[in-house]
Tab-separated table of C-alpha atoms and ligand atoms in Angstrom:
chain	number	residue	atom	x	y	z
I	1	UNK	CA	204.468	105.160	153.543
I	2	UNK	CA	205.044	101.150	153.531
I	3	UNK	CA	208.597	101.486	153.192
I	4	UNK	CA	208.554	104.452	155.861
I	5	UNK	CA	206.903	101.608	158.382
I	6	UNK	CA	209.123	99.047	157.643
I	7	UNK	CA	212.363	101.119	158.249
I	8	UNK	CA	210.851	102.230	161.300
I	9	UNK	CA	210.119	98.966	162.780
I	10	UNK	CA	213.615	97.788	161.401
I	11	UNK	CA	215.241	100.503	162.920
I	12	UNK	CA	213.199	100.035	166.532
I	13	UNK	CA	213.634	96.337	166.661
I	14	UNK	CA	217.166	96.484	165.336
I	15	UNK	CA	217.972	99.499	168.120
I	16	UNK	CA	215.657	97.820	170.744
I	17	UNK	CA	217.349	94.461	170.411
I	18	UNK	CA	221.247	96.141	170.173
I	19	UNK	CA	220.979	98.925	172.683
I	20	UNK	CA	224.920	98.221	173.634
I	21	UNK	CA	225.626	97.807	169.689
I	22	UNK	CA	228.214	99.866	168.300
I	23	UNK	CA	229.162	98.620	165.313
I	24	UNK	CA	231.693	100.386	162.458
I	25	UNK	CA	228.612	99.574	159.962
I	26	UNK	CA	226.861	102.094	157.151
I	27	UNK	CA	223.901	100.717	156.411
I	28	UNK	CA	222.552	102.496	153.141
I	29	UNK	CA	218.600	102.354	152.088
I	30	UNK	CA	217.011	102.131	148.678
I	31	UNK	CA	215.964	106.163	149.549
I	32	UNK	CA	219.192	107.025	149.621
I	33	UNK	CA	218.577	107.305	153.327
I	34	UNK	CA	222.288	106.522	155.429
I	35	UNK	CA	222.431	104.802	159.107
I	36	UNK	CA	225.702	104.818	160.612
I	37	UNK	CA	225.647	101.849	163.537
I	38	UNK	CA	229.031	103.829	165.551
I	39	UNK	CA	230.233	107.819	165.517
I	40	UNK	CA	233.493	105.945	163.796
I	41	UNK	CA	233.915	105.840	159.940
I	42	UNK	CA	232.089	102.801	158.953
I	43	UNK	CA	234.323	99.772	157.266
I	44	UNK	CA	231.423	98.174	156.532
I	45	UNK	CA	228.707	99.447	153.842
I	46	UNK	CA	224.908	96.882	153.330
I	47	UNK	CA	223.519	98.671	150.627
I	48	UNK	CA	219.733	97.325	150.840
I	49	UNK	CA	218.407	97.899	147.497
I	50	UNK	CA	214.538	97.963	148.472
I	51	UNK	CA	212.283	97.110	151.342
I	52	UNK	CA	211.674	93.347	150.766
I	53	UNK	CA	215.420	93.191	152.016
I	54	UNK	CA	215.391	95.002	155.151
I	55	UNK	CA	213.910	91.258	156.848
I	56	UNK	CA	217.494	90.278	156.243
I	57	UNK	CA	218.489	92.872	158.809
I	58	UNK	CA	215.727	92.164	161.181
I	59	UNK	CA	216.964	88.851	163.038
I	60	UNK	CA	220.322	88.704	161.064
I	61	UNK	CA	222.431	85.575	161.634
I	62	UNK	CA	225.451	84.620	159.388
I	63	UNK	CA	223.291	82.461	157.065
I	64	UNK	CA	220.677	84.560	156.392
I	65	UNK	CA	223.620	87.382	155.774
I	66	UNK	CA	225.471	85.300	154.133
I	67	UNK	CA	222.463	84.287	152.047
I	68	UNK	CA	221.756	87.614	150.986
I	69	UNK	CA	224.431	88.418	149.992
I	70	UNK	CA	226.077	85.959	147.281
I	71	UNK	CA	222.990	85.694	146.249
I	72	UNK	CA	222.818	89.219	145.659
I	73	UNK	CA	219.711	90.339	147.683
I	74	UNK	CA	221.912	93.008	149.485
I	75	UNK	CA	225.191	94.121	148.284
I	76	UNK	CA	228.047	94.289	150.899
I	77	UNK	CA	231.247	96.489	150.849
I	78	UNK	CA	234.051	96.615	153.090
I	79	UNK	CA	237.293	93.884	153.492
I	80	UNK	CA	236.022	90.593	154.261
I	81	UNK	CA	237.343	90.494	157.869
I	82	UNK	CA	235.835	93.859	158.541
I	83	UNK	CA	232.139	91.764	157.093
I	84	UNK	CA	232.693	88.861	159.137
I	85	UNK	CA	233.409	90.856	162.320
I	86	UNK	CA	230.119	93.076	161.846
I	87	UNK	CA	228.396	89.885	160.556
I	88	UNK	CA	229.059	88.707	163.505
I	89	UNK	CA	228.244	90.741	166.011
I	90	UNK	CA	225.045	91.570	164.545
I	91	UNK	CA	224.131	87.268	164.926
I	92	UNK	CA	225.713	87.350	168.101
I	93	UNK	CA	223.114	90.641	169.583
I	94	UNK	CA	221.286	87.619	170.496
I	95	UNK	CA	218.800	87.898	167.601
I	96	UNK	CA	219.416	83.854	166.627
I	97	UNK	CA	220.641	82.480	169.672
I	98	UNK	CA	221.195	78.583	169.328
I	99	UNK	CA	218.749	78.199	166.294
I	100	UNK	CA	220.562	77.719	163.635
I	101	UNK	CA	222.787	75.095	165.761
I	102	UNK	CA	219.576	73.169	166.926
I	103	UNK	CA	218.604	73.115	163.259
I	104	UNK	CA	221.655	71.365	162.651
I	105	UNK	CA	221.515	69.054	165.011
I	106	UNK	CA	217.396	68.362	164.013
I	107	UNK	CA	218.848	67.631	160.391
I	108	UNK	CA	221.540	65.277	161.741
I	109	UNK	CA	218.719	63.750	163.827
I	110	UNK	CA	216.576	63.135	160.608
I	111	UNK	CA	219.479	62.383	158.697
I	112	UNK	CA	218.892	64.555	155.979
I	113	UNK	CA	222.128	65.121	153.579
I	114	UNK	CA	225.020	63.194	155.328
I	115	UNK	CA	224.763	59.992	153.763
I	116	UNK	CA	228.012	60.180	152.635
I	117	UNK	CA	227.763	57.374	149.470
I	118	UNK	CA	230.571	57.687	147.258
I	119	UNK	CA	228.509	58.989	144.618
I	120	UNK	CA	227.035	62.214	146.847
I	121	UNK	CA	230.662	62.575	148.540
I	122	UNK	CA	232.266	62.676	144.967
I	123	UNK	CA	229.486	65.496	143.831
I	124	UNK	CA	230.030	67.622	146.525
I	125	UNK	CA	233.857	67.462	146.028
I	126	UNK	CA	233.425	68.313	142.347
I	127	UNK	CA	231.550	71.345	143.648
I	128	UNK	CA	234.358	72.514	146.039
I	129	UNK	CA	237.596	71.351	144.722
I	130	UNK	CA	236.548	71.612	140.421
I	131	UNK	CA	236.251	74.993	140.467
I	132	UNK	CA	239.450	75.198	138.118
I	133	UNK	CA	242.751	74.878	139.124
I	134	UNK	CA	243.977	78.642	138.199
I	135	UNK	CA	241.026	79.630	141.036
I	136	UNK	CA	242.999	78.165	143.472
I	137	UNK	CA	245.982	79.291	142.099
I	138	UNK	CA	245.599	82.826	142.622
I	139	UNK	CA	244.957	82.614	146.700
I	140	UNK	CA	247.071	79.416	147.306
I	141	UNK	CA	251.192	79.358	147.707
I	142	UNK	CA	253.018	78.495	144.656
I	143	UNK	CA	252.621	75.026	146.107
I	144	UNK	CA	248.833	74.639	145.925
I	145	UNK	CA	249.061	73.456	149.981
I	146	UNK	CA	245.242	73.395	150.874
I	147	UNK	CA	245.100	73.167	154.390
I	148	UNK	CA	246.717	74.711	157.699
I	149	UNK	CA	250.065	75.955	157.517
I	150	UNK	CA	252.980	75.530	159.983
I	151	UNK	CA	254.540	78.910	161.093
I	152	UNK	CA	257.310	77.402	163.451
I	153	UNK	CA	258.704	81.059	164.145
I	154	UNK	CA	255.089	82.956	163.203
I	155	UNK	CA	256.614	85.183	161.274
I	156	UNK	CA	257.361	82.670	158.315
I	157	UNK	CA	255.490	83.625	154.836
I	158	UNK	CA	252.974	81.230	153.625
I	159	UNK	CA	255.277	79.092	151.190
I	160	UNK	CA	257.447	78.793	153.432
I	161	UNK	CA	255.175	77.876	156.493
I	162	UNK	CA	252.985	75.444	153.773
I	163	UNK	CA	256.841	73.530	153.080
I	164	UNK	CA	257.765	73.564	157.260
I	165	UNK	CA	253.831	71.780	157.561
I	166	UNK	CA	254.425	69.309	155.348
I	167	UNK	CA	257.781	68.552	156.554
I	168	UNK	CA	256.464	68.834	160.535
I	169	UNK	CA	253.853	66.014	159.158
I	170	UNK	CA	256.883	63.843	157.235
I	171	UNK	CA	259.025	63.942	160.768
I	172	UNK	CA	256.152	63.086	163.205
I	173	UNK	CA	255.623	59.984	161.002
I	174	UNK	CA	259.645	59.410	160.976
I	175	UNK	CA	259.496	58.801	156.843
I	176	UNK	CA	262.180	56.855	156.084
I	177	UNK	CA	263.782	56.204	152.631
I	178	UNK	CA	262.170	53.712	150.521
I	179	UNK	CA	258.918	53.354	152.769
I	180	UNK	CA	255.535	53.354	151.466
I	181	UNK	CA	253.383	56.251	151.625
I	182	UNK	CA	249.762	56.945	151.229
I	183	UNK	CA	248.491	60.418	151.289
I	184	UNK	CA	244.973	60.299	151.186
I	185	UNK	CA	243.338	63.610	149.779
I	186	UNK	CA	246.494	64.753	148.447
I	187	UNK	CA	245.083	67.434	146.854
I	188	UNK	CA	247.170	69.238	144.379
I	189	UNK	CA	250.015	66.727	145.207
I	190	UNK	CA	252.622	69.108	147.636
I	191	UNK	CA	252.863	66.103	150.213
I	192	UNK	CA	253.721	63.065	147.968
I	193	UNK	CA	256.253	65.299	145.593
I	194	UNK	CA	258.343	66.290	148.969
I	195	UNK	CA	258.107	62.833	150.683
I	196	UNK	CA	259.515	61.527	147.152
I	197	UNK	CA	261.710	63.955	146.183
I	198	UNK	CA	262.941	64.772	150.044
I	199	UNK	CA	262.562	61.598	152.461
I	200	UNK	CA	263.013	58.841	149.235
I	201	UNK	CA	259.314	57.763	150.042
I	202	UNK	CA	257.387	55.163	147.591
I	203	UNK	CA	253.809	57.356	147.041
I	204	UNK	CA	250.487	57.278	146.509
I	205	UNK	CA	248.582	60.148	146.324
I	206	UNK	CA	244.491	59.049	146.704
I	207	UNK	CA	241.886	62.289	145.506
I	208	UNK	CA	238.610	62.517	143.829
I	209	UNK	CA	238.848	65.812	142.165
I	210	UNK	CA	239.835	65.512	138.254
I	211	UNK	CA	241.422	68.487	138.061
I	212	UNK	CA	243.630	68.246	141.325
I	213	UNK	CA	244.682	64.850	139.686
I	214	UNK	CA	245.749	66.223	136.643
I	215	UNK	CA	247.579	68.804	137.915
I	216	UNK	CA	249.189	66.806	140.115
I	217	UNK	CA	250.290	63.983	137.198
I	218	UNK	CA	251.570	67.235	136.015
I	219	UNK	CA	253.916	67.803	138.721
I	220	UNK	CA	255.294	64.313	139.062
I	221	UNK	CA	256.330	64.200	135.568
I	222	UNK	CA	257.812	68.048	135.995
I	223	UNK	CA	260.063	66.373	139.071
I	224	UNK	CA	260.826	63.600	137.030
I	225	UNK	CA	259.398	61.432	139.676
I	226	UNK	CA	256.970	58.861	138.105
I	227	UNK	CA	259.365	55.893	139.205
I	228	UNK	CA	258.207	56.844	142.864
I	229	UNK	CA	254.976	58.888	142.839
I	230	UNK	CA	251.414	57.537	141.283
I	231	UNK	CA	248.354	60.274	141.700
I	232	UNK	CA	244.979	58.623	141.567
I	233	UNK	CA	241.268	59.305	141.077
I	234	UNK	CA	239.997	57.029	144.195
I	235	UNK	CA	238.120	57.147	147.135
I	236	UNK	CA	240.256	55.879	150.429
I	237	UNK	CA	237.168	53.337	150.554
I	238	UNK	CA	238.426	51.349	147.364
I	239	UNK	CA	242.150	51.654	148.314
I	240	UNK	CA	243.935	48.018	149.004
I	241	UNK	CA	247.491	47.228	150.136
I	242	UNK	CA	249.105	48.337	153.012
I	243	UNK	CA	251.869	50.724	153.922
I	244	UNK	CA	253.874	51.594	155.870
I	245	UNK	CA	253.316	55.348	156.399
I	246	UNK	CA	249.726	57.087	155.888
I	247	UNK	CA	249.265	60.672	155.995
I	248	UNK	CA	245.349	62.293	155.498
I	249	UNK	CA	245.896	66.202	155.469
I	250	UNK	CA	242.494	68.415	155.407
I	251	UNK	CA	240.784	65.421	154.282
I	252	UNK	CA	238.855	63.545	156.989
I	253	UNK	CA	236.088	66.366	157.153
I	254	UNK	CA	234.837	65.134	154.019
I	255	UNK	CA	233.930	61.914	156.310
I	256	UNK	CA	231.019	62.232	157.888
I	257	UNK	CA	230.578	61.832	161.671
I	258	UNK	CA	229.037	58.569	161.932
I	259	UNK	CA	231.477	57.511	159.409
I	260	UNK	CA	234.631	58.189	160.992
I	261	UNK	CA	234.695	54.585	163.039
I	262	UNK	CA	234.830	53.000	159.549
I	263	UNK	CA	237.169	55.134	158.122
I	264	UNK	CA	239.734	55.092	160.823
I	265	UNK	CA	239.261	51.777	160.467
I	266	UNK	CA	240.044	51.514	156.745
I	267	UNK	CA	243.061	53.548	157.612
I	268	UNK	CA	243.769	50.902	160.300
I	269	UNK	CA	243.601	48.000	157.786
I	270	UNK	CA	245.802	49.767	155.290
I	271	UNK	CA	248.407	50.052	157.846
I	272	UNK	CA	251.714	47.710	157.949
I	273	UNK	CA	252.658	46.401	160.895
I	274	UNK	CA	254.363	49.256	162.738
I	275	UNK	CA	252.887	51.564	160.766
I	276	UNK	CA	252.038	55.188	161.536
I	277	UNK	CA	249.706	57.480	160.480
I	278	UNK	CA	249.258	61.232	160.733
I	279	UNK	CA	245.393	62.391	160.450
I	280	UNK	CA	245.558	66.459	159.765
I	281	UNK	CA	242.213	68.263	160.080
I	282	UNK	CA	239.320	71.111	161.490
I	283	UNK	CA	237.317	69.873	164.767
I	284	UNK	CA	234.646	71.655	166.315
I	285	UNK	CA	235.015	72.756	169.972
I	286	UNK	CA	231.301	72.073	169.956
I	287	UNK	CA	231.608	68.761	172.305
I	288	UNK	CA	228.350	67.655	171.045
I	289	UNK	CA	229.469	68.034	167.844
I	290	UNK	CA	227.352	70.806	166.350
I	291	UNK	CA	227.998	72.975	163.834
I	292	UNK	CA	229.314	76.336	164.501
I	293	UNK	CA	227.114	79.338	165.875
I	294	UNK	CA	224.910	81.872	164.582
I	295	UNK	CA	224.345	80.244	161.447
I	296	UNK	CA	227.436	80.235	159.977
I	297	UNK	CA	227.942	75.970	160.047
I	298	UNK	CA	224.881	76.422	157.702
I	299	UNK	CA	226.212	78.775	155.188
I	300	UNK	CA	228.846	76.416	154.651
I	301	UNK	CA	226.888	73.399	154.726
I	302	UNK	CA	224.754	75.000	152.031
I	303	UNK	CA	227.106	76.513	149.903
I	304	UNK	CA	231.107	76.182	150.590
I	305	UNK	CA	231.227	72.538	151.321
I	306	UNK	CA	228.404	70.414	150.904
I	307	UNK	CA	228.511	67.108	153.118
I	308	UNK	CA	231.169	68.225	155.353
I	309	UNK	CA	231.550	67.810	158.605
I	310	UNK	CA	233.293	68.624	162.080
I	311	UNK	CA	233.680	66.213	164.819
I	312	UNK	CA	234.596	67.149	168.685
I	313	UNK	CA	238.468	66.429	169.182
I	314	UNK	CA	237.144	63.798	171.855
I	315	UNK	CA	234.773	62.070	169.125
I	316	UNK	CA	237.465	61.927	167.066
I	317	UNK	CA	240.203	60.415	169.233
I	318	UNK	CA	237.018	57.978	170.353
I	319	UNK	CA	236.456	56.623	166.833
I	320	UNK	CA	239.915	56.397	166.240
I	321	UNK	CA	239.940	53.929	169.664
I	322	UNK	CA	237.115	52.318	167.460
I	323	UNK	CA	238.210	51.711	164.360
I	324	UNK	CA	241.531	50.279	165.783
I	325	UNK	CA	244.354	52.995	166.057
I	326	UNK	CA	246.068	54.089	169.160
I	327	UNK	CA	247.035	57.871	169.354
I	328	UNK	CA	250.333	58.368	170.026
I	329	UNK	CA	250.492	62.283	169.612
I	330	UNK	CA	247.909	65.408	169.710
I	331	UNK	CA	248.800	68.653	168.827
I	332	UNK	CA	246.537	71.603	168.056
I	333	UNK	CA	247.615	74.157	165.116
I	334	UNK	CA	244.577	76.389	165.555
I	335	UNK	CA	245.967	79.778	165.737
I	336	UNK	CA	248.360	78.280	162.321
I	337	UNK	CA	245.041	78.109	160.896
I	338	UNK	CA	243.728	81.188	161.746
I	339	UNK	CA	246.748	82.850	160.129
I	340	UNK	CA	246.433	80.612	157.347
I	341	UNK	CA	242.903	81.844	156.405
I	342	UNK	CA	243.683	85.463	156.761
I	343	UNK	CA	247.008	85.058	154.313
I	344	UNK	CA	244.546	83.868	151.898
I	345	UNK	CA	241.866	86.156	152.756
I	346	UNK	CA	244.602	88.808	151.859
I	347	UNK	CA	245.472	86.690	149.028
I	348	UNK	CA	242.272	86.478	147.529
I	349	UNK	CA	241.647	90.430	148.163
I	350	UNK	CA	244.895	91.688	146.756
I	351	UNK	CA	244.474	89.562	143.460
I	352	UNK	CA	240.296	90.056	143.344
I	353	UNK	CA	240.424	91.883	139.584
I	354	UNK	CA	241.964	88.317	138.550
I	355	UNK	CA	239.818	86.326	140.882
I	356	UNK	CA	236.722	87.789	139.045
I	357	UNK	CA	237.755	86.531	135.920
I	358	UNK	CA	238.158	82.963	136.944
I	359	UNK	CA	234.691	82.550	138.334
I	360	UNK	CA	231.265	83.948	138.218
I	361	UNK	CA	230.301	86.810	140.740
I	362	UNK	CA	228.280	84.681	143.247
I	363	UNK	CA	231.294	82.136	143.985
I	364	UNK	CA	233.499	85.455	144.146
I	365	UNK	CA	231.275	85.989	147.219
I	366	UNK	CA	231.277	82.850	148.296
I	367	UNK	CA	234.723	81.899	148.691
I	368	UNK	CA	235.196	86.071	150.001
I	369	UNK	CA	233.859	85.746	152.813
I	370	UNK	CA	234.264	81.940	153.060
I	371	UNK	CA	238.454	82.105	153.998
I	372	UNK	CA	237.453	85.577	156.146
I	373	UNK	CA	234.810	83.734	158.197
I	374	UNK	CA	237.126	80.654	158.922
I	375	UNK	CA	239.866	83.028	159.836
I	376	UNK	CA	237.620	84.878	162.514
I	377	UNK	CA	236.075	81.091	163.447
I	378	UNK	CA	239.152	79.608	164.137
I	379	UNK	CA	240.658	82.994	165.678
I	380	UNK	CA	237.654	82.669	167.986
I	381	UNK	CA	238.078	78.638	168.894
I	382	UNK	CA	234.776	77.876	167.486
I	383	UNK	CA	236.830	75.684	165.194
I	384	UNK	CA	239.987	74.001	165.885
I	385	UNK	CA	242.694	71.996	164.002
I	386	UNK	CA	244.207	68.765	165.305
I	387	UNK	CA	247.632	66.893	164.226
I	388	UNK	CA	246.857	63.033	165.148
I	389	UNK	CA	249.461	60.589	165.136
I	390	UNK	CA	248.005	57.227	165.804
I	391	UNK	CA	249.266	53.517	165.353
I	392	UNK	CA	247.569	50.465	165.289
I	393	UNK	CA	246.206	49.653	168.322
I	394	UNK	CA	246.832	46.663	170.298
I	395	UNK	CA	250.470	45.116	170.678
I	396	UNK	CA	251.831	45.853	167.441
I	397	UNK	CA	253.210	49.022	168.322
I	398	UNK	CA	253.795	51.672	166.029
I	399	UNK	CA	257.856	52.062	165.280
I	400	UNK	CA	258.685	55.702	166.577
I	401	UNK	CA	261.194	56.887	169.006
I	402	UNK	CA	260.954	56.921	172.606
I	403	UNK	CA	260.500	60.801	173.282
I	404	UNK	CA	259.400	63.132	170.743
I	405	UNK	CA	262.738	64.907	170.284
I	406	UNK	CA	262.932	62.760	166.923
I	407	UNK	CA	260.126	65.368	165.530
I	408	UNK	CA	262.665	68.365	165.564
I	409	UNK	CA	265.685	67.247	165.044
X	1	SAM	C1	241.184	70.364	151.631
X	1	SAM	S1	241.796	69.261	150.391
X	1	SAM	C2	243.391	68.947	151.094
X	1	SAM	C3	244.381	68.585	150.044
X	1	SAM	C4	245.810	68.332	150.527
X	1	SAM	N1	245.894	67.287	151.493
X	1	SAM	C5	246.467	69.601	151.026
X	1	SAM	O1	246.809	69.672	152.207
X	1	SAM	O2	246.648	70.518	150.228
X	1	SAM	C6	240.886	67.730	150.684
X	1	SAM	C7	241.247	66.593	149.767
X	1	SAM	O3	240.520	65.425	150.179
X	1	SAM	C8	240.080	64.732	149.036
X	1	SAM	N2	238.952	63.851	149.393
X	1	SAM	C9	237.782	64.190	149.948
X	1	SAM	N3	236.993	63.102	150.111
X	1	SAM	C10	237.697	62.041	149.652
X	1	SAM	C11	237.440	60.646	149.546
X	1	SAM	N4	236.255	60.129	149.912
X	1	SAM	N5	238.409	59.842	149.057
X	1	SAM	C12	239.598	60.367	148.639
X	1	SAM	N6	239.903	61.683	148.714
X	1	SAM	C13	238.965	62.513	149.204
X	1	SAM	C14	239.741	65.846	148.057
X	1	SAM	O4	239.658	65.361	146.740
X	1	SAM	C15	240.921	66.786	148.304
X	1	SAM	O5	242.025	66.364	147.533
């Protein structure tokens, strides 16, 4: 009789609120009970196991969702970018409105979790990036390339479009033989192996993941290029020198908004004269900087990457002004990242028996619906992804062509 109340208000509130809703979603009760959301064959299936877990139906957004299910309060079938679209739409009926973004913004207020020290910003990428190494393995190209991919033609595969990226990134900085690189967050090490083995570049490769370092060390000994490549454990705060190229690929996210002043600065100081720099990375189109609707900035926030970050492309350019570069060159890859994320969504589908052996069942869920909901946020310009090419600012003027022509040729 209590469950028979619940369901009933569920299904009133749920109806009342979604008159227009149509969605291709099966949602199955613990009575064995089945409610099909659209006359079409469902793609989606929310098995709710009992009625405690019908509340996560009642003002759904994509935290709460998401919530329930990696954590295994609901169980969710269907291919991820079917989930994310009905996920979706169900926080979009109006149910959270601007909550979950005003709760953002109320913990940026009060500061909570940003702080950003090198200790908290190394935890949280030993939770991300530590995962182990054959994880990433099985979603990423053969190359281990962790952020947005370049498809120059579209139709390019995802090795290939992860090679013409880094290569886009190498020209637009005009690499020269013998020049100093660093890459900082170099990840797995794709960047500093091609501008070595490819442009004759001097490297350094700056992460703080273990694992990505040793892999990488790997690599440079595999190319035989130890004479020209050094992979280290650091954080781009402790890095000296200068040089005379910098590259920072899917990096600056880690950052921290009120951070990014002094760490375009620190890029600014490591700088040569003439230098140039290429800053590669995700920017909300929130201009106020907020994180991303209907409760999905919180779900990954809270569990996909702890301590990240997006900034407004104007922010950005601002606290580049600030910390003393000049940008030179904008250009936005967003719909390369949206293809990006549904490659490895498809990826990370195809080779899910494997997957499931690498890692235990609630980052399976994680990271599934993780790449799917970046795909649909990007595909949807609630995220966006900027190539920066700053110098230093003032009169020493960064040494690049006249005319970008240079940058395809
Ligand atoms: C998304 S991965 C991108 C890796 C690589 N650039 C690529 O395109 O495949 C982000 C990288 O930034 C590094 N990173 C994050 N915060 C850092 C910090 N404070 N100092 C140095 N590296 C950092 C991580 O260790 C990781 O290697």
């Amino acid at each position: 009789m209590f469950d028979q109340i619940k369901l009933s208000a569920w299904q009133s509130g749920l109806r009342g609120k979604l008159p227009q809703l149509s969605l291709p979603l099966r949602v199955e009760l613990w009575n064995g009970e089945r409610i099909d959301l659209s006359s079409d064959p469902p793609r989606v299936t929310i098995r709710i196991p009992g009625p405690a877990a019908l509340r996560y139906l009642r003002s759904p957004s994509l935290y709460s969702l998401g919530r329930a299910y990696v954590e295994g309060a609901i169980e969710v079938m269907g291919r991820a970018a079917d989930i994310i679209a009905v996920g979706n739409a169900l926080a979009a009926s109006g149910a959270v409105s601007g909550a979950d973004t005003r709760r953002g913004r109320l913990a940026d207020a009060l500061g909570f979790r940003r702080n950003h020290t090198r200790e908290s910003d190394r935890e949280a990428i030993r939770y991300h990036y530590d995962v182990s190494n054959e994880f990433y393995a099985a979603w990423l190209d053969p190359g281990m390339v962790y952020s947005c991919a370049y498809f120059e033609g579209g139709d390019e595969d995802l090795a290939t479009a992860q090679v013409k990226k880094i290569d886009h990134i190498l020209r637009k900085i005009d690499l020269r033989p013998g020049q100093t690189l660093l890459d900082i967050g170099c990840g797995w090490g794709a960047l500093v192996l091609r501008a070595a083995e490819r442009f004759g570049a001097r490297c350094v490769g700056i992460t703080l993941s273990e694992n990505q370092a040793a892999l990488a060390r790997e690599r440079v000994i595999k190319a035989g290029l130890q004479d020209r490549v050094e992979i280290r454990i650091q954080d781009y705060r402790d890095v000296d020198g200068h040089f005379e190229r910098i590259t920072s690929v899917g990096m600056f996210e880690h950052v921290g908004v009120q951070h990014l002043k002094d760490y375009f600065a620190q890029v600014a100081r490591l700088l040569a004269p003439g230098g140039v720099v290429m800053n590669h990375g995700i920017t909300t189109t929130d201009a106020d900087n907020g994180v991303t609707p209907y409760g999905g900035g919180q779900f990954i926030d809270e569990y996909v990457f702890p301590q990240g970050e997006l900034a407004h492309l104007a922010t950005v350019v601002r606290a580049m002004q600030e910390g003393g570069l000049e940008v030179r060159d904008v250009e936005n890859l967003r719909r390369h990242y949206a293809h990006t994320c549904a490659l490895w969504t498809d990826n990370f589908e195809s080779n899910a028996a494997h997957i499931r052996t690498l890692t235990d069942p609630k980052r399976f869920r994680i990271w599934h619906v993780y790449l799917a909901g970046c795909a649909y946020a990007f595909a949807h310009d609630r995220i966006s992804l900027y190539q920066i090419v700053c110098g230093k600012a003032g009169s020493d003027v960064a040494q690049l062509p006249w005319s970008r022509r240079y940058m395809y040729t």
